[in-house]
Amino acid sequence: MLNGDGLRVVLWVSGCLHCCKDCQNPITWDPNGGLPFGEAEKKEIFEELDKDYTSGITFSGGDPLHPSNITGITRLAAEIRQKYPHKTIWLYTGSLWEEIRREEIVQYLDVLVDGEFEADKKDLQLRWKGSSNQRVIDVQRTLQSGRVVLHAQ
Protein backbone atom coordinates (compact mmCIF):
# COMPACT_ATOMS: atom_id res chain seq x y z
CA MET A 1 0.00 0.00 0.00
CA LEU A 2 1.36 3.40 -0.93
CA ASN A 3 0.82 6.49 1.20
CA GLY A 4 -0.42 8.68 -1.66
CA ASP A 5 0.73 10.15 -4.95
CA GLY A 6 4.43 10.77 -5.50
CA LEU A 7 7.23 10.93 -2.97
CA ARG A 8 5.73 11.94 0.38
CA VAL A 9 6.58 12.81 3.93
CA VAL A 10 4.56 10.55 6.24
CA LEU A 11 3.72 11.36 9.84
CA TRP A 12 2.58 8.29 11.76
CA VAL A 13 0.67 9.18 14.92
CA SER A 14 -0.25 7.12 17.98
CA GLY A 15 -3.80 6.64 19.13
CA CYS A 16 -6.59 4.68 17.48
CA LEU A 17 -10.05 3.72 18.72
CA HIS A 18 -10.85 1.55 15.67
CA CYS A 19 -8.40 -1.28 16.47
CA CYS A 20 -9.12 -3.07 13.20
CA LYS A 21 -8.56 -6.81 13.03
CA ASP A 22 -5.26 -7.55 11.23
CA CYS A 23 -4.26 -3.87 11.31
CA GLN A 24 -0.85 -3.33 9.70
CA ASN A 25 0.22 -1.07 12.56
CA PRO A 26 -1.31 -2.12 15.92
CA ILE A 27 1.68 -0.68 17.76
CA THR A 28 0.17 2.74 17.01
CA TRP A 29 -3.14 2.12 18.82
CA ASP A 30 -1.93 3.34 22.22
CA PRO A 31 -2.31 7.15 22.38
CA ASN A 32 0.56 7.24 24.88
CA GLY A 33 2.89 5.31 22.59
CA GLY A 34 5.33 6.59 20.03
CA LEU A 35 7.81 9.41 20.31
CA PRO A 36 7.12 12.99 21.37
CA PHE A 37 6.43 15.46 18.55
CA GLY A 38 7.93 18.90 19.06
CA GLU A 39 9.54 21.78 17.21
CA ALA A 40 12.55 19.70 16.09
CA GLU A 41 10.29 17.10 14.48
CA LYS A 42 8.16 19.80 12.84
CA LYS A 43 11.32 21.44 11.50
CA GLU A 44 12.39 18.09 10.02
CA ILE A 45 9.01 17.73 8.26
CA PHE A 46 9.30 21.25 6.84
CA GLU A 47 12.85 20.58 5.63
CA GLU A 48 11.56 17.58 3.71
CA LEU A 49 8.58 19.52 2.35
CA ASP A 50 10.97 22.26 1.17
CA LYS A 51 12.40 19.83 -1.38
CA ASP A 52 10.99 20.29 -4.87
CA TYR A 53 10.63 16.56 -5.44
CA THR A 54 8.50 16.02 -2.33
CA SER A 55 4.82 15.87 -3.37
CA GLY A 56 3.34 16.50 0.05
CA ILE A 57 2.55 14.96 3.41
CA THR A 58 0.44 12.03 4.51
CA PHE A 59 -0.98 11.73 8.02
CA SER A 60 -1.44 8.13 9.10
CA GLY A 61 -1.25 6.04 12.21
CA GLY A 62 -3.00 5.06 14.42
CA ASP A 63 -5.61 7.59 13.54
CA PRO A 64 -4.78 11.26 13.00
CA LEU A 65 -8.39 12.05 13.97
CA HIS A 66 -8.17 10.28 17.35
CA PRO A 67 -9.23 12.72 20.11
CA SER A 68 -5.62 13.01 21.29
CA ASN A 69 -4.41 13.91 17.77
CA ILE A 70 -7.02 15.95 15.93
CA THR A 71 -6.20 19.37 17.38
CA GLY A 72 -2.46 19.12 16.75
CA ILE A 73 -2.87 17.54 13.32
CA THR A 74 -5.38 20.24 12.34
CA ARG A 75 -2.94 22.99 13.35
CA LEU A 76 -0.08 21.30 11.51
CA ALA A 77 -2.20 20.76 8.37
CA ALA A 78 -3.25 24.43 8.41
CA GLU A 79 0.37 25.54 8.70
CA ILE A 80 1.47 23.21 5.91
CA ARG A 81 -1.38 24.37 3.65
CA GLN A 82 -0.37 28.01 4.20
CA LYS A 83 3.37 27.47 3.81
CA TYR A 84 3.18 24.92 0.98
CA PRO A 85 0.00 25.66 -1.01
CA HIS A 86 1.11 23.44 -3.92
CA LYS A 87 1.94 20.36 -1.83
CA THR A 88 -0.82 17.82 -1.27
CA ILE A 89 -2.10 16.72 2.12
CA TRP A 90 -3.44 13.19 2.50
CA LEU A 91 -4.99 11.71 5.64
CA TYR A 92 -5.89 8.13 6.57
CA THR A 93 -8.64 7.56 9.14
CA GLY A 94 -10.87 4.71 10.22
CA SER A 95 -13.73 7.19 10.43
CA LEU A 96 -16.12 7.76 7.55
CA TRP A 97 -16.33 11.00 5.57
CA GLU A 98 -19.91 11.41 6.72
CA GLU A 99 -18.71 11.40 10.35
CA ILE A 100 -15.88 13.92 9.96
CA ARG A 101 -16.92 16.16 7.06
CA ARG A 102 -17.64 19.12 9.37
CA GLU A 103 -14.28 18.94 11.15
CA GLU A 104 -12.03 21.93 10.52
CA ILE A 105 -9.20 19.74 9.22
CA VAL A 106 -11.07 18.71 6.07
CA GLN A 107 -10.66 22.17 4.54
CA TYR A 108 -6.88 21.63 4.47
CA LEU A 109 -6.95 18.12 2.97
CA ASP A 110 -6.61 17.12 -0.66
CA VAL A 111 -7.29 13.41 -0.19
CA LEU A 112 -8.92 11.45 2.61
CA VAL A 113 -8.78 7.67 2.79
CA ASP A 114 -11.72 6.78 5.01
CA GLY A 115 -13.15 3.69 6.65
CA GLU A 116 -11.86 0.98 8.90
CA PHE A 117 -9.61 -1.70 7.46
CA GLU A 118 -11.69 -4.87 7.04
CA ALA A 119 -9.55 -7.99 6.88
CA ASP A 120 -12.15 -9.95 4.89
CA LYS A 121 -12.06 -7.23 2.22
CA LYS A 122 -8.27 -6.98 2.06
CA ASP A 123 -6.94 -6.71 -1.47
CA LEU A 124 -3.26 -6.12 -2.21
CA GLN A 125 -4.15 -4.91 -5.72
CA LEU A 126 -5.95 -1.85 -4.40
CA ARG A 127 -4.17 1.46 -4.74
CA TRP A 128 -3.71 3.63 -1.63
CA LYS A 129 -6.01 1.55 0.58
CA GLY A 130 -5.99 -1.81 2.26
CA SER A 131 -9.56 -3.06 1.91
CA SER A 132 -12.28 -2.58 -0.68
CA ASN A 133 -14.70 -0.84 1.70
CA GLN A 134 -12.35 2.11 2.10
CA ARG A 135 -12.68 5.16 -0.12
CA VAL A 136 -9.98 7.43 -1.55
CA ILE A 137 -11.83 10.75 -1.55
CA ASP A 138 -10.96 13.93 -3.42
CA VAL A 139 -11.78 16.25 -0.53
CA GLN A 140 -11.84 19.60 -2.33
CA ARG A 141 -14.07 18.33 -5.14
CA THR A 142 -16.29 16.65 -2.55
CA LEU A 143 -16.65 19.90 -0.60
CA GLN A 144 -17.49 21.79 -3.79
CA SER A 145 -20.06 19.31 -5.06
CA GLY A 146 -21.65 18.31 -1.75
CA ARG A 147 -21.32 14.62 -2.61
CA VAL A 148 -18.41 12.19 -2.27
CA VAL A 149 -16.08 12.39 -5.26
CA LEU A 150 -13.41 9.72 -5.47
CA HIS A 151 -9.80 10.62 -6.19
CA ALA A 152 -8.72 9.61 -9.70
CA GLN A 153 -6.92 6.31 -9.45
PDB file of C-alpha atoms in Angstrom:
ATOM      1  CA  MET A   1       0.000   0.000   0.000  1.00  0.00           C
ATOM      2  CA  LEU A   2       1.356   3.402  -0.931  1.00  0.00           C
ATOM      3  CA  ASN A   3       0.820   6.493   1.201  1.00  0.00           C
ATOM      4  CA  GLY A   4      -0.421   8.678  -1.659  1.00  0.00           C
ATOM      5  CA  ASP A   5       0.733  10.153  -4.946  1.00  0.00           C
ATOM      6  CA  GLY A   6       4.427  10.774  -5.504  1.00  0.00           C
ATOM      7  CA  LEU A   7       7.232  10.935  -2.967  1.00  0.00           C
ATOM      8  CA  ARG A   8       5.730  11.943   0.377  1.00  0.00           C
ATOM      9  CA  VAL A   9       6.584  12.809   3.930  1.00  0.00           C
ATOM     10  CA  VAL A  10       4.558  10.551   6.239  1.00  0.00           C
ATOM     11  CA  LEU A  11       3.718  11.356   9.840  1.00  0.00           C
ATOM     12  CA  TRP A  12       2.577   8.286  11.763  1.00  0.00           C
ATOM     13  CA  VAL A  13       0.665   9.182  14.919  1.00  0.00           C
ATOM     14  CA  SER A  14      -0.245   7.120  17.977  1.00  0.00           C
ATOM     15  CA  GLY A  15      -3.803   6.642  19.127  1.00  0.00           C
ATOM     16  CA  CYS A  16      -6.593   4.682  17.480  1.00  0.00           C
ATOM     17  CA  LEU A  17     -10.051   3.725  18.716  1.00  0.00           C
ATOM     18  CA  HIS A  18     -10.849   1.550  15.674  1.00  0.00           C
ATOM     19  CA  CYS A  19      -8.404  -1.282  16.471  1.00  0.00           C
ATOM     20  CA  CYS A  20      -9.122  -3.066  13.196  1.00  0.00           C
ATOM     21  CA  LYS A  21      -8.563  -6.815  13.029  1.00  0.00           C
ATOM     22  CA  ASP A  22      -5.263  -7.547  11.233  1.00  0.00           C
ATOM     23  CA  CYS A  23      -4.259  -3.871  11.310  1.00  0.00           C
ATOM     24  CA  GLN A  24      -0.851  -3.325   9.696  1.00  0.00           C
ATOM     25  CA  ASN A  25       0.220  -1.065  12.562  1.00  0.00           C
ATOM     26  CA  PRO A  26      -1.312  -2.122  15.924  1.00  0.00           C
ATOM     27  CA  ILE A  27       1.681  -0.678  17.761  1.00  0.00           C
ATOM     28  CA  THR A  28       0.170   2.745  17.009  1.00  0.00           C
ATOM     29  CA  TRP A  29      -3.144   2.125  18.815  1.00  0.00           C
ATOM     30  CA  ASP A  30      -1.929   3.338  22.216  1.00  0.00           C
ATOM     31  CA  PRO A  31      -2.314   7.146  22.379  1.00  0.00           C
ATOM     32  CA  ASN A  32       0.559   7.236  24.879  1.00  0.00           C
ATOM     33  CA  GLY A  33       2.895   5.307  22.592  1.00  0.00           C
ATOM     34  CA  GLY A  34       5.333   6.592  20.032  1.00  0.00           C
ATOM     35  CA  LEU A  35       7.815   9.413  20.311  1.00  0.00           C
ATOM     36  CA  PRO A  36       7.121  12.991  21.367  1.00  0.00           C
ATOM     37  CA  PHE A  37       6.432  15.463  18.553  1.00  0.00           C
ATOM     38  CA  GLY A  38       7.932  18.901  19.055  1.00  0.00           C
ATOM     39  CA  GLU A  39       9.541  21.775  17.215  1.00  0.00           C
ATOM     40  CA  ALA A  40      12.552  19.704  16.091  1.00  0.00           C
ATOM     41  CA  GLU A  41      10.288  17.099  14.483  1.00  0.00           C
ATOM     42  CA  LYS A  42       8.156  19.796  12.842  1.00  0.00           C
ATOM     43  CA  LYS A  43      11.320  21.441  11.500  1.00  0.00           C
ATOM     44  CA  GLU A  44      12.387  18.092  10.017  1.00  0.00           C
ATOM     45  CA  ILE A  45       9.012  17.730   8.264  1.00  0.00           C
ATOM     46  CA  PHE A  46       9.296  21.246   6.837  1.00  0.00           C
ATOM     47  CA  GLU A  47      12.848  20.584   5.634  1.00  0.00           C
ATOM     48  CA  GLU A  48      11.557  17.577   3.710  1.00  0.00           C
ATOM     49  CA  LEU A  49       8.579  19.519   2.345  1.00  0.00           C
ATOM     50  CA  ASP A  50      10.972  22.256   1.170  1.00  0.00           C
ATOM     51  CA  LYS A  51      12.399  19.827  -1.377  1.00  0.00           C
ATOM     52  CA  ASP A  52      10.990  20.286  -4.875  1.00  0.00           C
ATOM     53  CA  TYR A  53      10.632  16.561  -5.443  1.00  0.00           C
ATOM     54  CA  THR A  54       8.498  16.020  -2.330  1.00  0.00           C
ATOM     55  CA  SER A  55       4.824  15.867  -3.367  1.00  0.00           C
ATOM     56  CA  GLY A  56       3.338  16.501   0.055  1.00  0.00           C
ATOM     57  CA  ILE A  57       2.549  14.962   3.414  1.00  0.00           C
ATOM     58  CA  THR A  58       0.438  12.032   4.511  1.00  0.00           C
ATOM     59  CA  PHE A  59      -0.977  11.729   8.022  1.00  0.00           C
ATOM     60  CA  SER A  60      -1.442   8.126   9.101  1.00  0.00           C
ATOM     61  CA  GLY A  61      -1.246   6.042  12.210  1.00  0.00           C
ATOM     62  CA  GLY A  62      -2.997   5.058  14.422  1.00  0.00           C
ATOM     63  CA  ASP A  63      -5.615   7.591  13.543  1.00  0.00           C
ATOM     64  CA  PRO A  64      -4.780  11.256  13.004  1.00  0.00           C
ATOM     65  CA  LEU A  65      -8.389  12.052  13.974  1.00  0.00           C
ATOM     66  CA  HIS A  66      -8.167  10.285  17.350  1.00  0.00           C
ATOM     67  CA  PRO A  67      -9.233  12.724  20.106  1.00  0.00           C
ATOM     68  CA  SER A  68      -5.618  13.012  21.291  1.00  0.00           C
ATOM     69  CA  ASN A  69      -4.413  13.908  17.766  1.00  0.00           C
ATOM     70  CA  ILE A  70      -7.016  15.948  15.934  1.00  0.00           C
ATOM     71  CA  THR A  71      -6.198  19.374  17.384  1.00  0.00           C
ATOM     72  CA  GLY A  72      -2.461  19.115  16.755  1.00  0.00           C
ATOM     73  CA  ILE A  73      -2.873  17.544  13.322  1.00  0.00           C
ATOM     74  CA  THR A  74      -5.382  20.238  12.336  1.00  0.00           C
ATOM     75  CA  ARG A  75      -2.944  22.990  13.353  1.00  0.00           C
ATOM     76  CA  LEU A  76      -0.083  21.297  11.511  1.00  0.00           C
ATOM     77  CA  ALA A  77      -2.197  20.757   8.373  1.00  0.00           C
ATOM     78  CA  ALA A  78      -3.246  24.432   8.407  1.00  0.00           C
ATOM     79  CA  GLU A  79       0.375  25.535   8.704  1.00  0.00           C
ATOM     80  CA  ILE A  80       1.468  23.214   5.908  1.00  0.00           C
ATOM     81  CA  ARG A  81      -1.382  24.366   3.647  1.00  0.00           C
ATOM     82  CA  GLN A  82      -0.374  28.012   4.203  1.00  0.00           C
ATOM     83  CA  LYS A  83       3.366  27.466   3.810  1.00  0.00           C
ATOM     84  CA  TYR A  84       3.184  24.919   0.977  1.00  0.00           C
ATOM     85  CA  PRO A  85      -0.001  25.661  -1.010  1.00  0.00           C
ATOM     86  CA  HIS A  86       1.111  23.439  -3.920  1.00  0.00           C
ATOM     87  CA  LYS A  87       1.943  20.355  -1.828  1.00  0.00           C
ATOM     88  CA  THR A  88      -0.816  17.817  -1.265  1.00  0.00           C
ATOM     89  CA  ILE A  89      -2.100  16.724   2.117  1.00  0.00           C
ATOM     90  CA  TRP A  90      -3.444  13.186   2.501  1.00  0.00           C
ATOM     91  CA  LEU A  91      -4.993  11.713   5.643  1.00  0.00           C
ATOM     92  CA  TYR A  92      -5.888   8.131   6.571  1.00  0.00           C
ATOM     93  CA  THR A  93      -8.642   7.556   9.135  1.00  0.00           C
ATOM     94  CA  GLY A  94     -10.869   4.712  10.219  1.00  0.00           C
ATOM     95  CA  SER A  95     -13.734   7.195  10.434  1.00  0.00           C
ATOM     96  CA  LEU A  96     -16.116   7.757   7.552  1.00  0.00           C
ATOM     97  CA  TRP A  97     -16.327  11.002   5.573  1.00  0.00           C
ATOM     98  CA  GLU A  98     -19.913  11.406   6.720  1.00  0.00           C
ATOM     99  CA  GLU A  99     -18.708  11.398  10.352  1.00  0.00           C
ATOM    100  CA  ILE A 100     -15.885  13.917   9.957  1.00  0.00           C
ATOM    101  CA  ARG A 101     -16.925  16.159   7.056  1.00  0.00           C
ATOM    102  CA  ARG A 102     -17.644  19.115   9.372  1.00  0.00           C
ATOM    103  CA  GLU A 103     -14.282  18.940  11.154  1.00  0.00           C
ATOM    104  CA  GLU A 104     -12.026  21.930  10.523  1.00  0.00           C
ATOM    105  CA  ILE A 105      -9.203  19.738   9.220  1.00  0.00           C
ATOM    106  CA  VAL A 106     -11.070  18.708   6.072  1.00  0.00           C
ATOM    107  CA  GLN A 107     -10.657  22.173   4.543  1.00  0.00           C
ATOM    108  CA  TYR A 108      -6.881  21.626   4.465  1.00  0.00           C
ATOM    109  CA  LEU A 109      -6.951  18.121   2.967  1.00  0.00           C
ATOM    110  CA  ASP A 110      -6.607  17.121  -0.659  1.00  0.00           C
ATOM    111  CA  VAL A 111      -7.287  13.414  -0.191  1.00  0.00           C
ATOM    112  CA  LEU A 112      -8.925  11.449   2.608  1.00  0.00           C
ATOM    113  CA  VAL A 113      -8.782   7.669   2.795  1.00  0.00           C
ATOM    114  CA  ASP A 114     -11.721   6.776   5.009  1.00  0.00           C
ATOM    115  CA  GLY A 115     -13.154   3.688   6.654  1.00  0.00           C
ATOM    116  CA  GLU A 116     -11.861   0.979   8.898  1.00  0.00           C
ATOM    117  CA  PHE A 117      -9.611  -1.698   7.455  1.00  0.00           C
ATOM    118  CA  GLU A 118     -11.690  -4.868   7.036  1.00  0.00           C
ATOM    119  CA  ALA A 119      -9.546  -7.990   6.882  1.00  0.00           C
ATOM    120  CA  ASP A 120     -12.147  -9.951   4.894  1.00  0.00           C
ATOM    121  CA  LYS A 121     -12.063  -7.227   2.223  1.00  0.00           C
ATOM    122  CA  LYS A 122      -8.272  -6.976   2.061  1.00  0.00           C
ATOM    123  CA  ASP A 123      -6.936  -6.707  -1.472  1.00  0.00           C
ATOM    124  CA  LEU A 124      -3.262  -6.117  -2.211  1.00  0.00           C
ATOM    125  CA  GLN A 125      -4.151  -4.915  -5.716  1.00  0.00           C
ATOM    126  CA  LEU A 126      -5.953  -1.851  -4.397  1.00  0.00           C
ATOM    127  CA  ARG A 127      -4.172   1.464  -4.740  1.00  0.00           C
ATOM    128  CA  TRP A 128      -3.711   3.628  -1.634  1.00  0.00           C
ATOM    129  CA  LYS A 129      -6.014   1.545   0.576  1.00  0.00           C
ATOM    130  CA  GLY A 130      -5.987  -1.814   2.262  1.00  0.00           C
ATOM    131  CA  SER A 131      -9.559  -3.061   1.909  1.00  0.00           C
ATOM    132  CA  SER A 132     -12.284  -2.577  -0.685  1.00  0.00           C
ATOM    133  CA  ASN A 133     -14.700  -0.841   1.705  1.00  0.00           C
ATOM    134  CA  GLN A 134     -12.347   2.107   2.100  1.00  0.00           C
ATOM    135  CA  ARG A 135     -12.680   5.161  -0.122  1.00  0.00           C
ATOM    136  CA  VAL A 136      -9.976   7.427  -1.546  1.00  0.00           C
ATOM    137  CA  ILE A 137     -11.828  10.752  -1.548  1.00  0.00           C
ATOM    138  CA  ASP A 138     -10.958  13.933  -3.416  1.00  0.00           C
ATOM    139  CA  VAL A 139     -11.777  16.251  -0.527  1.00  0.00           C
ATOM    140  CA  GLN A 140     -11.839  19.595  -2.325  1.00  0.00           C
ATOM    141  CA  ARG A 141     -14.072  18.334  -5.137  1.00  0.00           C
ATOM    142  CA  THR A 142     -16.288  16.647  -2.548  1.00  0.00           C
ATOM    143  CA  LEU A 143     -16.649  19.904  -0.604  1.00  0.00           C
ATOM    144  CA  GLN A 144     -17.488  21.792  -3.794  1.00  0.00           C
ATOM    145  CA  SER A 145     -20.059  19.310  -5.057  1.00  0.00           C
ATOM    146  CA  GLY A 146     -21.651  18.315  -1.752  1.00  0.00           C
ATOM    147  CA  ARG A 147     -21.320  14.620  -2.613  1.00  0.00           C
ATOM    148  CA  VAL A 148     -18.409  12.194  -2.270  1.00  0.00           C
ATOM    149  CA  VAL A 149     -16.078  12.393  -5.263  1.00  0.00           C
ATOM    150  CA  LEU A 150     -13.412   9.718  -5.472  1.00  0.00           C
ATOM    151  CA  HIS A 151      -9.804  10.615  -6.186  1.00  0.00           C
ATOM    152  CA  ALA A 152      -8.719   9.612  -9.701  1.00  0.00           C
ATOM    153  CA  GLN A 153      -6.921   6.313  -9.452  1.00  0.00           C
TER     154      GLN A 153
END
